[in-house]
Amino acid sequence: MAQIPPEKLQEVRDRADIERVVSRYVRLTKRGRRYVGLCPFHSEKTPSFGVSTEKGLYHCFGCGEGGDVIDFVRKIDGLDFVDAVKSLAREFGVQIEDRPETPKEKAQRTRKQQLFDVNRLAGAFYAKCLERFPDAQRYLIQERGLTPETIAAFRLGWAPADWQSLANLFEKKGVDLELGLEVGLLGKSAREGRIYDRLRGRVVFPIEIPGGMVAGFGARRADWVDPEGPKYLNSPESPIYDKSTILYGLAPARQEIRRSRQAILVEGYLDVIALFQAGFHRAVAGCGTALTRAHAQTLARMTEEVITMYDGDTAGQEATQKAAMLLLAEGLRVRVVNLPDGEDPDTFVRRQGADSLQKLIDEAPSAIDFFVARARAAQAGGGIAGTTRALDAVKPMILAIKDPLERDVTLQAASRALGVDAQLLRRHLGAKIPPAPKAPQIRAPQTRQARVSPVEIAILRRVLEAPAETLPTLESNHAFDAFQHDAIRMAVEAARGALADGMKFDAPQALDRMRETGADEGTLTEIRRHLLDSPPAPDPVDQLVARLMESHKKAQLARLKAELLKNGDLSSLERASEVKKLLDPNA
């Protein structure tokens, strides 16, 4: 792995605003001197995730995940350490000249960048082509009602019907055609091996990821070119595109989702765009795939409520139920907009207007109420068989709710609505369907939690916050060897060295030094938790150091007594007496 000079790492940590970085993924609320929100690394309903801008640290008191701003970017974006540092360096203006990468790392990074460059070139080409093809413009502006501003905002384009327009452009620009094949922009005929434009004759929807890069494309059939072809073509999986994790429209919607605390989930690209143009800037959709657990987890990190707005037909209702189950399993509130049969969000908002759609949103029932009502309709006049069908319709929704109390309240409401005894419904749920599978979570480290003295942590905090005052007091009392915990002692020693060199030493550096000494993750988690959450000790520094020395002497006495009991060593007894006199001169 390429290595980055320590001074550059520190510059990145100093410049990177951890609250700003974390806020891209977590809706944070100021609470005292820190920010809190729902942990992005495990599912929870009550915020246990904290961020301290003063210390440059984050920590989850639920699952134990924590670290500095580099750790956060590395874990949340799935990057290695070097790529996380470089990402932050680019964002916050730090120039880095790192040591050479391994050949494999360099090849992987170069390949990904080449793929992004190919998509960028193709996207610009498609956008230019749209300007030159009146039929494509007419389709978007007249048939779909989009304004030029909306078209530009979503970088929509047109792939010419010619079989080799894009391939010819790549050859002219010296682009390896294999790159175009890898991201699905080009295809190759099986018989002749001929290269052709895979998305030809289609309206193109670039799929952006954070940072504005294009990871893939969706492409809609143009009926005036080919009325018989597949309605949509989408980019295949590639090193830069995973449709199971990417939500279309999230880049422009992210800020509004956090502000409004609500996301609107739709099915298609044009649904997202039509709602955006109508003023609903919080709509997202899957990229040619049904909602996945990863999608639901992404939404849960940013908001508390999701409005599902799928097509009003039978297939749309089935998709709504599946999506609602995934969203409920992540602790989200879910409400359902029931569009008229034959309508989708795009057509509805164009025909009925934004006010009518907002009314549907305001009146949307909870997912549970919606599906209980459907179950009651299916139950009507059906006798026992109808009741069984109704129970079967609601049980997956109830079991998707993770919170036991909320699940029980919902079960009681469903039993009343269906006219079924609650105990009977409970037995029916338990007997026929196992609990919904839990989402994968990053759990707290299973390592042993080391016992760390509160006074040692209090002194470490003082060292980090006021080294010029604290370190001389430790020096004058010969207290550096009095720390019982090796990791803290090494961190304090490192701070002393940094002060002597006139350099800064902060909490992330302290944790790095402790990690280098072999401190287990349980210990680091405990120390990080105290640094982030515990109030500063009110005692003066000299009193803290006196308590440290007293604790050290007591520990010495305990060790000596243990030696005496084990070995019957008279010298140990004499030394124990000496230490006891130090503790109590009158003994």
Coordinates of C-alpha atoms in Angstrom, one line a residue:
M1 CA 0.0 0.0 0.0
A2 CA 1.2 3.5 -0.8
Q3 CA 2.2 5.4 2.3
I4 CA 1.5 9.0 3.1
P5 CA 3.9 11.2 5.1
P6 CA 2.7 11.7 8.7
E7 CA 2.7 15.5 8.4
K8 CA 0.4 15.2 5.4
L9 CA -1.9 12.9 7.4
Q10 CA -2.1 15.5 10.1
E11 CA -2.7 18.3 7.7
V12 CA -5.7 16.3 6.3
R13 CA -7.1 15.8 9.8
D14 CA -6.6 19.4 10.7
R15 CA -8.3 20.8 7.5
A16 CA -11.1 18.2 7.1
D17 CA -14.3 19.3 8.8
I18 CA -15.6 16.0 10.4
E19 CA -19.1 17.4 11.0
R20 CA -19.3 18.5 7.3
V21 CA -18.1 15.1 6.1
V22 CA -20.3 13.0 8.4
S23 CA -23.4 15.2 7.6
R24 CA -23.3 13.9 4.0
Y25 CA -24.4 10.6 5.3
V26 CA -26.0 11.2 8.7
R27 CA -28.5 13.9 9.8
L28 CA -26.8 15.4 12.7
T29 CA -28.3 17.5 15.6
K30 CA -26.3 19.7 17.9
R31 CA -26.4 18.5 21.5
G32 CA -24.2 20.4 23.8
R33 CA -20.6 20.4 22.5
R34 CA -21.1 17.5 20.1
Y35 CA -23.4 16.4 17.3
V36 CA -25.6 13.3 17.5
G37 CA -27.5 11.2 14.9
L38 CA -28.4 7.7 13.8
C39 CA -25.4 5.5 13.4
P40 CA -24.6 4.8 9.7
F41 CA -22.9 1.5 10.5
H42 CA -25.8 -0.3 12.2
S43 CA -29.6 -0.1 12.3
E44 CA -31.0 1.9 15.3
K45 CA -34.0 4.0 16.1
T46 CA -32.5 6.1 18.9
P47 CA -29.4 8.1 18.1
S48 CA -26.3 6.7 19.7
F49 CA -23.8 8.1 17.2
G50 CA -21.7 11.2 18.3
V51 CA -19.3 13.5 16.5
S52 CA -16.9 15.9 18.3
T53 CA -15.5 18.7 16.1
E54 CA -13.2 19.8 18.9
K55 CA -11.5 16.4 19.1
G56 CA -12.0 15.4 15.5
L57 CA -13.6 12.1 16.5
Y58 CA -16.8 10.1 16.0
H59 CA -18.1 7.2 18.1
C60 CA -21.2 5.1 18.2
F61 CA -22.2 4.1 21.7
G62 CA -24.4 1.3 20.2
C63 CA -22.0 -0.7 18.0
G64 CA -18.7 0.7 19.1
E65 CA -17.6 2.0 15.7
G66 CA -15.4 5.1 15.9
G67 CA -12.3 6.9 14.9
D68 CA -11.3 10.1 13.1
V69 CA -12.5 11.7 9.8
I70 CA -10.2 9.4 7.8
D71 CA -11.6 6.3 9.5
F72 CA -15.1 7.5 8.7
V73 CA -14.6 8.0 5.0
R74 CA -12.7 4.7 4.7
K75 CA -15.5 2.7 6.3
I76 CA -18.6 4.6 4.9
D77 CA -17.3 4.7 1.3
G78 CA -15.6 1.3 1.4
L79 CA -12.2 2.8 0.5
D80 CA -8.8 1.7 1.6
F81 CA -6.8 4.1 3.8
V82 CA -4.8 5.8 1.1
D83 CA -7.9 6.4 -1.1
A84 CA -9.8 7.8 1.9
V85 CA -6.9 10.2 2.7
K86 CA -6.7 11.3 -1.0
S87 CA -10.4 11.9 -1.2
L88 CA -10.3 14.2 1.8
A89 CA -7.1 15.9 0.6
R90 CA -8.8 16.7 -2.7
E91 CA -11.9 18.1 -1.0
F92 CA -10.1 20.2 1.6
G93 CA -7.1 21.4 -0.6
V94 CA -4.2 19.4 0.8
Q95 CA -1.4 18.6 -1.7
I96 CA -0.2 15.0 -1.2
E97 CA 2.9 13.4 -2.8
D98 CA 2.7 9.9 -1.4
R99 CA 5.1 7.0 -1.7
P100 CA 4.7 4.6 -4.7
E101 CA 1.7 2.3 -4.8
T102 CA 2.1 -1.4 -5.4
P103 CA 1.7 -2.3 -9.1
K104 CA -1.7 -4.0 -8.3
E105 CA -3.0 -1.0 -6.4
K106 CA -1.9 1.4 -9.1
A107 CA -3.5 -0.7 -11.8
Q108 CA -6.8 -0.9 -10.0
R109 CA -6.9 2.8 -9.3
T110 CA -5.9 3.6 -12.8
R111 CA -8.6 1.3 -14.3
K112 CA -11.3 2.8 -12.2
Q113 CA -10.3 6.3 -13.2
Q114 CA -10.3 5.3 -16.8
L115 CA -13.8 3.9 -16.6
F116 CA -15.0 7.1 -15.0
D117 CA -13.3 9.1 -17.7
V118 CA -15.0 7.0 -20.4
N119 CA -18.4 7.6 -18.8
R120 CA -17.7 11.3 -18.6
L121 CA -16.7 11.5 -22.2
A122 CA -19.8 9.5 -23.3
G123 CA -22.1 11.6 -21.1
A124 CA -20.8 14.8 -22.7
F125 CA -21.2 13.3 -26.2
Y126 CA -24.8 12.3 -25.5
A127 CA -25.6 15.7 -24.1
K128 CA -24.2 17.4 -27.3
C129 CA -26.1 14.9 -29.5
L130 CA -29.4 15.9 -27.8
E131 CA -28.9 19.5 -28.9
R132 CA -28.6 18.3 -32.5
F133 CA -31.5 15.9 -32.7
P134 CA -34.9 17.7 -32.7
D135 CA -36.9 14.4 -32.3
A136 CA -35.2 13.7 -29.0
Q137 CA -35.7 17.2 -27.8
R138 CA -39.4 17.1 -28.8
Y139 CA -39.9 13.9 -26.9
L140 CA -38.4 15.3 -23.6
I141 CA -39.8 18.8 -23.9
Q142 CA -43.2 18.3 -25.5
E143 CA -44.2 14.7 -24.6
R144 CA -42.5 14.6 -21.2
G145 CA -43.0 18.3 -20.3
L146 CA -39.4 18.9 -19.2
T147 CA -37.8 22.3 -19.3
P148 CA -34.3 22.9 -20.7
E149 CA -33.2 23.7 -17.2
T150 CA -34.3 20.3 -15.9
I151 CA -32.7 18.5 -18.8
A152 CA -29.4 20.2 -18.1
A153 CA -29.7 19.6 -14.3
F154 CA -30.0 15.8 -14.9
R155 CA -27.5 15.9 -17.8
L156 CA -29.9 14.0 -20.1
G157 CA -28.7 13.1 -23.5
W158 CA -29.4 11.3 -26.8
A159 CA -27.5 8.2 -28.1
P160 CA -27.7 8.5 -31.9
A161 CA -29.3 5.6 -33.8
D162 CA -26.1 5.1 -35.8
W163 CA -24.4 1.8 -34.8
Q164 CA -20.9 3.3 -34.3
S165 CA -21.1 6.9 -33.4
L166 CA -19.7 6.5 -29.9
A167 CA -17.2 3.8 -30.9
N168 CA -15.9 6.2 -33.6
L169 CA -15.6 9.0 -31.0
F170 CA -13.6 6.7 -28.7
E171 CA -11.2 5.7 -31.5
K172 CA -10.8 9.4 -32.5
K173 CA -9.9 10.3 -28.9
G174 CA -7.6 7.3 -28.5
V175 CA -9.8 5.6 -25.9
D176 CA -9.4 1.8 -25.5
L177 CA -12.6 0.2 -26.7
E178 CA -12.3 -2.4 -24.1
L179 CA -13.1 0.3 -21.5
G180 CA -16.4 1.0 -23.3
L181 CA -17.2 -2.7 -23.4
E182 CA -16.5 -3.0 -19.6
V183 CA -18.9 -0.3 -18.6
G184 CA -21.6 -1.4 -21.1
L185 CA -21.5 1.6 -23.5
L186 CA -20.3 -0.7 -26.3
G187 CA -21.2 -4.2 -27.3
K188 CA -19.5 -6.8 -29.5
S189 CA -21.3 -9.1 -31.9
A190 CA -20.9 -12.8 -31.1
R191 CA -20.5 -13.9 -34.7
E192 CA -18.2 -11.2 -36.2
G193 CA -16.8 -9.6 -33.1
R194 CA -17.9 -6.2 -34.4
I195 CA -18.0 -3.3 -31.9
Y196 CA -21.3 -1.4 -31.8
D197 CA -23.0 1.3 -29.7
R198 CA -25.1 -0.6 -27.1
L199 CA -27.4 2.3 -26.2
R200 CA -28.0 3.6 -29.7
G201 CA -31.3 5.3 -30.5
R202 CA -32.2 6.0 -26.9
V203 CA -32.7 8.8 -24.4
V204 CA -29.9 8.6 -21.9
F205 CA -30.0 9.1 -18.2
P206 CA -26.5 9.5 -16.5
I207 CA -26.4 8.0 -13.1
E208 CA -24.3 10.2 -10.8
I209 CA -22.7 9.2 -7.5
P210 CA -21.3 11.6 -4.8
G211 CA -18.7 13.8 -6.2
G212 CA -20.5 14.2 -9.5
M213 CA -18.9 11.3 -11.3
V214 CA -21.0 9.2 -13.6
A215 CA -21.0 5.5 -12.6
G216 CA -23.4 4.2 -15.2
F217 CA -26.3 5.0 -17.5
G218 CA -30.0 4.2 -18.0
A219 CA -31.3 4.4 -21.6
R220 CA -35.0 4.6 -22.6
R221 CA -36.2 3.3 -25.9
A222 CA -37.2 5.9 -28.5
D223 CA -40.4 4.5 -30.1
W224 CA -39.9 6.5 -33.3
V225 CA -36.6 4.7 -33.8
D226 CA -37.4 1.2 -32.5
P227 CA -40.9 0.5 -31.1
E228 CA -40.1 -3.1 -30.5
G229 CA -36.9 -3.1 -28.5
P230 CA -36.5 -3.3 -24.7
K231 CA -38.0 -0.3 -23.0
Y232 CA -34.9 0.3 -20.9
L233 CA -31.3 -0.7 -21.1
N234 CA -29.0 -0.2 -18.1
S235 CA -25.3 -0.3 -17.5
P236 CA -24.1 -3.7 -16.3
E237 CA -22.2 -4.2 -13.0
S238 CA -18.6 -2.9 -13.2
P239 CA -15.8 -1.9 -10.9
I240 CA -17.5 1.5 -10.6
Y241 CA -21.2 0.6 -10.8
D242 CA -23.2 -1.5 -8.3
K243 CA -26.9 -1.0 -9.0
S244 CA -27.8 -2.6 -5.7
T245 CA -26.3 0.3 -3.7
I246 CA -26.9 3.3 -5.9
L247 CA -30.1 5.3 -5.9
Y248 CA -30.9 7.5 -8.9
G249 CA -31.4 11.1 -8.1
L250 CA -29.8 10.9 -4.6
A251 CA -27.1 13.5 -5.5
P252 CA -29.5 16.4 -6.1
A253 CA -32.0 15.1 -3.5
R254 CA -29.6 14.5 -0.5
Q255 CA -29.8 18.0 1.0
E256 CA -33.6 18.2 0.7
I257 CA -34.1 14.7 2.2
R258 CA -32.2 15.8 5.3
R259 CA -33.9 19.1 5.5
S260 CA -37.4 17.8 5.2
R261 CA -36.7 14.5 7.0
Q262 CA -38.5 12.7 4.3
A263 CA -37.7 10.9 1.1
I264 CA -40.0 10.0 -1.8
L265 CA -39.4 6.6 -3.3
V266 CA -40.5 6.1 -6.9
E267 CA -39.8 3.5 -9.6
G268 CA -38.4 5.2 -12.6
Y269 CA -35.9 7.8 -13.8
L270 CA -38.6 10.0 -15.3
D271 CA -40.6 9.8 -12.1
V272 CA -37.6 11.3 -10.2
I273 CA -37.1 14.0 -12.8
A274 CA -40.8 15.0 -13.1
L275 CA -41.2 15.3 -9.4
F276 CA -38.0 17.4 -9.2
Q277 CA -39.3 19.8 -11.8
A278 CA -42.6 20.0 -9.9
G279 CA -40.7 21.1 -6.7
F280 CA -40.4 17.7 -5.0
H281 CA -36.6 17.7 -4.7
R282 CA -36.5 14.6 -2.4
A283 CA -37.4 11.8 -4.8
V284 CA -35.1 8.9 -5.6
A285 CA -35.4 5.6 -7.5
G286 CA -33.6 2.3 -8.0
C287 CA -31.5 2.0 -11.1
G288 CA -33.5 -0.5 -13.1
T289 CA -33.8 -2.8 -10.1
A290 CA -36.2 -3.3 -7.1
L291 CA -35.3 -1.7 -3.8
T292 CA -32.6 -3.5 -1.9
R293 CA -31.6 -3.6 1.7
A294 CA -28.6 -1.5 0.9
H295 CA -30.9 1.1 -0.6
A296 CA -33.1 1.1 2.5
Q297 CA -30.0 1.4 4.7
T298 CA -28.8 4.4 2.7
L299 CA -32.2 6.1 3.2
A300 CA -32.3 5.3 6.9
R301 CA -29.0 7.1 7.4
M302 CA -30.5 10.3 6.1
T303 CA -34.1 10.5 7.1
E304 CA -36.8 9.1 9.3
E305 CA -39.7 8.7 6.9
V306 CA -40.1 7.4 3.3
I307 CA -43.1 8.0 1.1
T308 CA -43.5 5.1 -1.4
M309 CA -45.1 6.3 -4.7
Y310 CA -45.2 3.4 -7.1
D311 CA -47.5 2.8 -10.0
G312 CA -51.1 2.2 -9.2
D313 CA -51.4 -1.2 -10.9
T314 CA -51.1 -4.7 -9.3
A315 CA -47.4 -4.9 -10.0
G316 CA -46.8 -1.5 -8.4
Q317 CA -48.7 -2.6 -5.3
E318 CA -46.6 -5.7 -5.0
A319 CA -43.5 -3.7 -5.3
T320 CA -44.7 -1.3 -2.7
Q321 CA -45.2 -4.1 -0.2
K322 CA -41.8 -5.5 -0.8
A323 CA -40.2 -2.1 -0.5
A324 CA -42.1 -1.2 2.7
M325 CA -40.9 -4.4 4.4
L326 CA -37.3 -3.5 3.7
L327 CA -37.8 0.0 4.9
L328 CA -39.7 -1.0 8.0
A329 CA -36.9 -3.4 8.8
E330 CA -34.5 -0.4 8.9
G331 CA -36.7 1.4 11.5
L332 CA -38.1 3.9 9.0
R333 CA -41.6 5.2 9.1
V334 CA -43.3 4.3 5.8
R335 CA -46.4 5.8 4.2
V336 CA -48.0 4.8 0.9
V337 CA -49.3 7.1 -1.8
N338 CA -51.9 5.1 -3.7
L339 CA -51.9 6.5 -7.2
P340 CA -55.0 5.9 -9.4
D341 CA -54.7 2.7 -11.5
G342 CA -52.9 3.5 -14.7
E343 CA -51.0 6.5 -13.3
D344 CA -47.4 6.8 -12.3
P345 CA -45.8 9.8 -10.5
D346 CA -44.6 11.3 -13.7
T347 CA -48.0 11.3 -15.5
F348 CA -49.9 12.2 -12.3
V349 CA -47.9 15.3 -11.5
R350 CA -48.0 16.5 -15.1
R351 CA -51.8 16.0 -15.4
Q352 CA -53.0 16.9 -11.9
G353 CA -50.3 19.3 -10.7
A354 CA -48.0 19.6 -7.7
D355 CA -50.8 20.6 -5.3
S356 CA -52.8 17.5 -6.0
L357 CA -49.7 15.3 -5.5
Q358 CA -48.9 17.1 -2.2
K359 CA -52.4 16.4 -1.0
L360 CA -51.9 12.7 -1.7
I361 CA -48.6 12.9 0.3
D362 CA -50.3 14.7 3.2
E363 CA -53.1 12.1 3.4
A364 CA -51.0 9.0 2.7
P365 CA -51.7 6.3 5.3
S366 CA -49.0 4.3 7.0
A367 CA -47.8 1.2 5.1
I368 CA -49.4 -1.0 7.8
D369 CA -52.8 0.9 7.6
F370 CA -52.7 0.7 3.8
F371 CA -52.1 -3.0 3.6
V372 CA -54.5 -3.8 6.5
A373 CA -57.2 -1.9 4.5
R374 CA -56.3 -4.0 1.4
A375 CA -56.5 -7.1 3.5
R376 CA -59.9 -6.2 4.8
A377 CA -61.1 -5.7 1.2
A378 CA -59.8 -9.1 0.3
Q379 CA -61.4 -10.5 3.4
A380 CA -64.9 -9.2 2.6
G381 CA -67.4 -12.0 1.9
G382 CA -64.7 -14.7 1.9
G383 CA -65.5 -16.4 5.2
I384 CA -62.6 -18.3 6.8
A385 CA -60.7 -18.5 3.6
G386 CA -61.0 -14.7 3.2
T387 CA -59.8 -14.1 6.8
T388 CA -56.8 -16.4 6.1
R389 CA -55.9 -14.5 3.0
A390 CA -56.1 -11.2 4.9
L391 CA -53.8 -12.5 7.7
D392 CA -51.4 -13.8 5.1
A393 CA -51.4 -10.3 3.5
V394 CA -50.5 -8.4 6.6
K395 CA -48.1 -10.8 8.5
P396 CA -44.9 -10.0 6.5
M397 CA -45.4 -6.3 7.1
I398 CA -45.9 -6.8 10.9
L399 CA -42.9 -9.1 11.1
A400 CA -40.8 -6.6 9.3
I401 CA -41.1 -4.2 12.2
K402 CA -38.0 -4.7 14.3
D403 CA -39.0 -2.8 17.5
P404 CA -40.9 -5.3 19.7
L405 CA -43.2 -2.7 21.2
E406 CA -44.0 -1.1 17.9
R407 CA -44.6 -4.5 16.4
D408 CA -47.0 -5.4 19.2
V409 CA -49.0 -2.1 18.9
T410 CA -49.3 -2.7 15.2
L411 CA -50.4 -6.3 15.7
Q412 CA -53.1 -5.1 18.1
A413 CA -54.3 -2.5 15.6
A414 CA -54.4 -5.1 12.8
S415 CA -56.3 -7.5 14.9
R416 CA -59.0 -4.9 15.6
A417 CA -59.2 -3.8 12.0
L418 CA -59.6 -7.4 10.8
G419 CA -61.9 -8.5 13.6
V420 CA -59.4 -11.2 14.7
D421 CA -58.4 -12.0 18.2
A422 CA -54.9 -10.6 18.9
Q423 CA -53.6 -13.9 20.4
L424 CA -54.9 -15.8 17.3
L425 CA -53.1 -13.3 15.0
R426 CA -49.9 -13.6 17.1
R427 CA -50.0 -17.4 16.9
H428 CA -50.7 -17.2 13.2
L429 CA -47.7 -14.9 12.6
G430 CA -45.3 -17.0 14.7
A431 CA -46.4 -20.4 13.3
K432 CA -46.3 -19.6 9.6
I433 CA -43.6 -17.0 9.1
P434 CA -40.2 -16.7 10.8
P435 CA -39.1 -13.3 11.9
A436 CA -37.8 -11.1 9.1
P437 CA -34.0 -11.6 8.5
K438 CA -32.0 -9.0 10.2
A439 CA -30.0 -6.5 8.2
P440 CA -26.2 -7.1 8.4
Q441 CA -24.7 -5.0 11.1
I442 CA -21.3 -4.0 12.1
R443 CA -21.2 -5.2 15.7
A444 CA -19.2 -4.0 18.6
P445 CA -15.8 -5.5 18.9
Q446 CA -15.9 -8.8 20.8
T447 CA -12.5 -8.3 22.3
R448 CA -12.1 -8.0 26.0
Q449 CA -12.8 -4.5 27.3
A450 CA -9.7 -3.4 29.1
R451 CA -10.2 -1.6 32.4
V452 CA -9.0 2.0 32.0
S453 CA -8.6 4.2 35.0
P454 CA -10.9 7.3 34.9
V455 CA -8.1 9.4 36.3
E456 CA -5.7 8.3 33.5
I457 CA -8.3 9.2 30.9
A458 CA -8.8 12.5 32.6
I459 CA -5.1 13.3 32.5
L460 CA -4.9 12.2 28.8
R461 CA -7.7 14.6 28.0
R462 CA -5.8 17.4 29.8
V463 CA -2.7 16.5 27.9
L464 CA -4.6 16.8 24.6
E465 CA -6.4 20.0 25.6
A466 CA -3.7 21.8 27.6
P467 CA -0.3 20.1 27.1
A468 CA 1.8 23.1 28.1
E469 CA 0.1 23.1 31.5
T470 CA -0.3 19.4 32.1
L471 CA 3.0 17.8 30.9
P472 CA 5.3 19.9 33.1
T473 CA 3.2 18.8 36.2
L474 CA 3.6 15.2 35.2
E475 CA 7.4 15.8 34.7
S476 CA 7.9 17.5 38.1
N477 CA 6.1 14.6 39.9
H478 CA 8.0 11.9 37.9
A479 CA 4.6 10.6 37.0
F480 CA 5.1 9.3 33.4
D481 CA 5.8 5.8 34.8
A482 CA 2.8 5.9 37.0
F483 CA 0.3 5.1 34.3
Q484 CA -1.0 1.6 34.7
H485 CA -2.3 1.4 31.1
D486 CA 0.6 1.1 28.6
A487 CA -1.5 2.5 25.7
I488 CA -2.2 5.7 27.6
R489 CA 1.3 6.0 28.9
M490 CA 2.7 5.7 25.3
A491 CA 0.2 8.4 24.1
V492 CA 1.2 10.8 26.9
E493 CA 4.9 10.1 26.1
A494 CA 4.2 10.9 22.4
A495 CA 2.5 14.1 23.4
R496 CA 5.6 15.1 25.5
G497 CA 7.8 14.5 22.4
A498 CA 5.5 16.5 20.2
L499 CA 5.5 19.5 22.7
A500 CA 9.3 19.4 22.8
D501 CA 9.4 19.6 19.0
G502 CA 6.8 22.4 18.9
M503 CA 4.3 20.2 17.1
K504 CA 0.6 19.6 17.6
F505 CA -0.7 16.3 19.2
D506 CA -4.4 15.6 19.1
A507 CA -6.9 12.9 19.9
P508 CA -6.6 11.1 16.5
Q509 CA -2.8 11.0 16.9
A510 CA -3.2 9.6 20.4
L511 CA -5.4 6.8 19.2
D512 CA -3.0 6.1 16.4
R513 CA -0.2 5.8 18.9
M514 CA -2.2 3.5 21.2
R515 CA -3.1 1.3 18.2
E516 CA 0.6 1.1 17.3
T517 CA 1.4 -0.2 20.8
G518 CA -1.0 -3.1 20.3
A519 CA -4.0 -1.8 22.2
D520 CA -7.0 -4.0 21.5
E521 CA -10.1 -2.5 19.8
G522 CA -12.0 -2.9 23.1
T523 CA -9.6 -0.6 24.9
L524 CA -9.6 1.9 22.0
T525 CA -13.4 1.9 21.9
E526 CA -13.5 2.6 25.7
I527 CA -11.0 5.4 25.5
R528 CA -12.6 7.0 22.5
R529 CA -16.0 6.8 24.2
H530 CA -14.6 8.7 27.3
L531 CA -12.8 11.2 25.2
L532 CA -15.9 12.0 23.2
D533 CA -18.7 11.8 25.8
S534 CA -17.4 12.2 29.3
P535 CA -17.3 15.7 30.8
P536 CA -13.9 17.1 31.6
A537 CA -12.7 16.4 35.2
P538 CA -13.2 19.5 37.3
D539 CA -10.1 18.8 39.4
P540 CA -6.9 20.9 39.0
V541 CA -4.1 19.2 37.2
D542 CA -2.0 18.8 40.3
Q543 CA -4.8 17.0 42.1
L544 CA -5.3 14.6 39.1
V545 CA -1.6 13.8 39.1
A546 CA -1.7 13.2 42.9
R547 CA -4.5 10.7 42.4
L548 CA -2.5 9.1 39.6
M549 CA 0.5 8.7 41.9
E550 CA -1.6 7.3 44.7
S551 CA -3.2 4.8 42.4
H552 CA 0.3 3.8 41.2
K553 CA 1.5 3.2 44.7
K554 CA -1.5 1.2 45.6
A555 CA -1.0 -1.0 42.5
Q556 CA 2.7 -1.5 43.6
L557 CA 1.6 -2.6 47.0
A558 CA -1.0 -5.0 45.6
R559 CA 1.6 -6.6 43.3
L560 CA 4.1 -7.0 46.1
K561 CA 1.5 -8.6 48.4
A562 CA 0.7 -11.0 45.6
E563 CA 4.4 -11.9 45.3
L564 CA 4.6 -12.5 49.1
L565 CA 1.6 -14.8 49.1
K566 CA 2.9 -16.7 46.2
N567 CA 6.6 -17.0 47.1
G568 CA 6.8 -16.3 50.9
D569 CA 9.6 -13.9 50.0
L570 CA 10.7 -11.8 53.0
S571 CA 12.2 -9.2 50.7
S572 CA 8.8 -8.7 49.1
L573 CA 7.4 -8.1 52.6
E574 CA 10.0 -5.5 53.4
R575 CA 9.3 -3.7 50.1
A576 CA 5.6 -3.9 50.7
S577 CA 6.1 -2.2 54.1
E578 CA 8.1 0.5 52.4
V579 CA 5.4 1.2 49.9
K580 CA 2.7 1.2 52.6
K581 CA 4.7 3.9 54.4
L582 CA 4.7 6.0 51.3
L583 CA 0.9 5.7 51.2
D584 CA 0.5 6.3 54.9
P585 CA 3.4 7.8 56.7
N586 CA 1.7 7.1 60.1
A587 CA 1.5 3.4 59.4

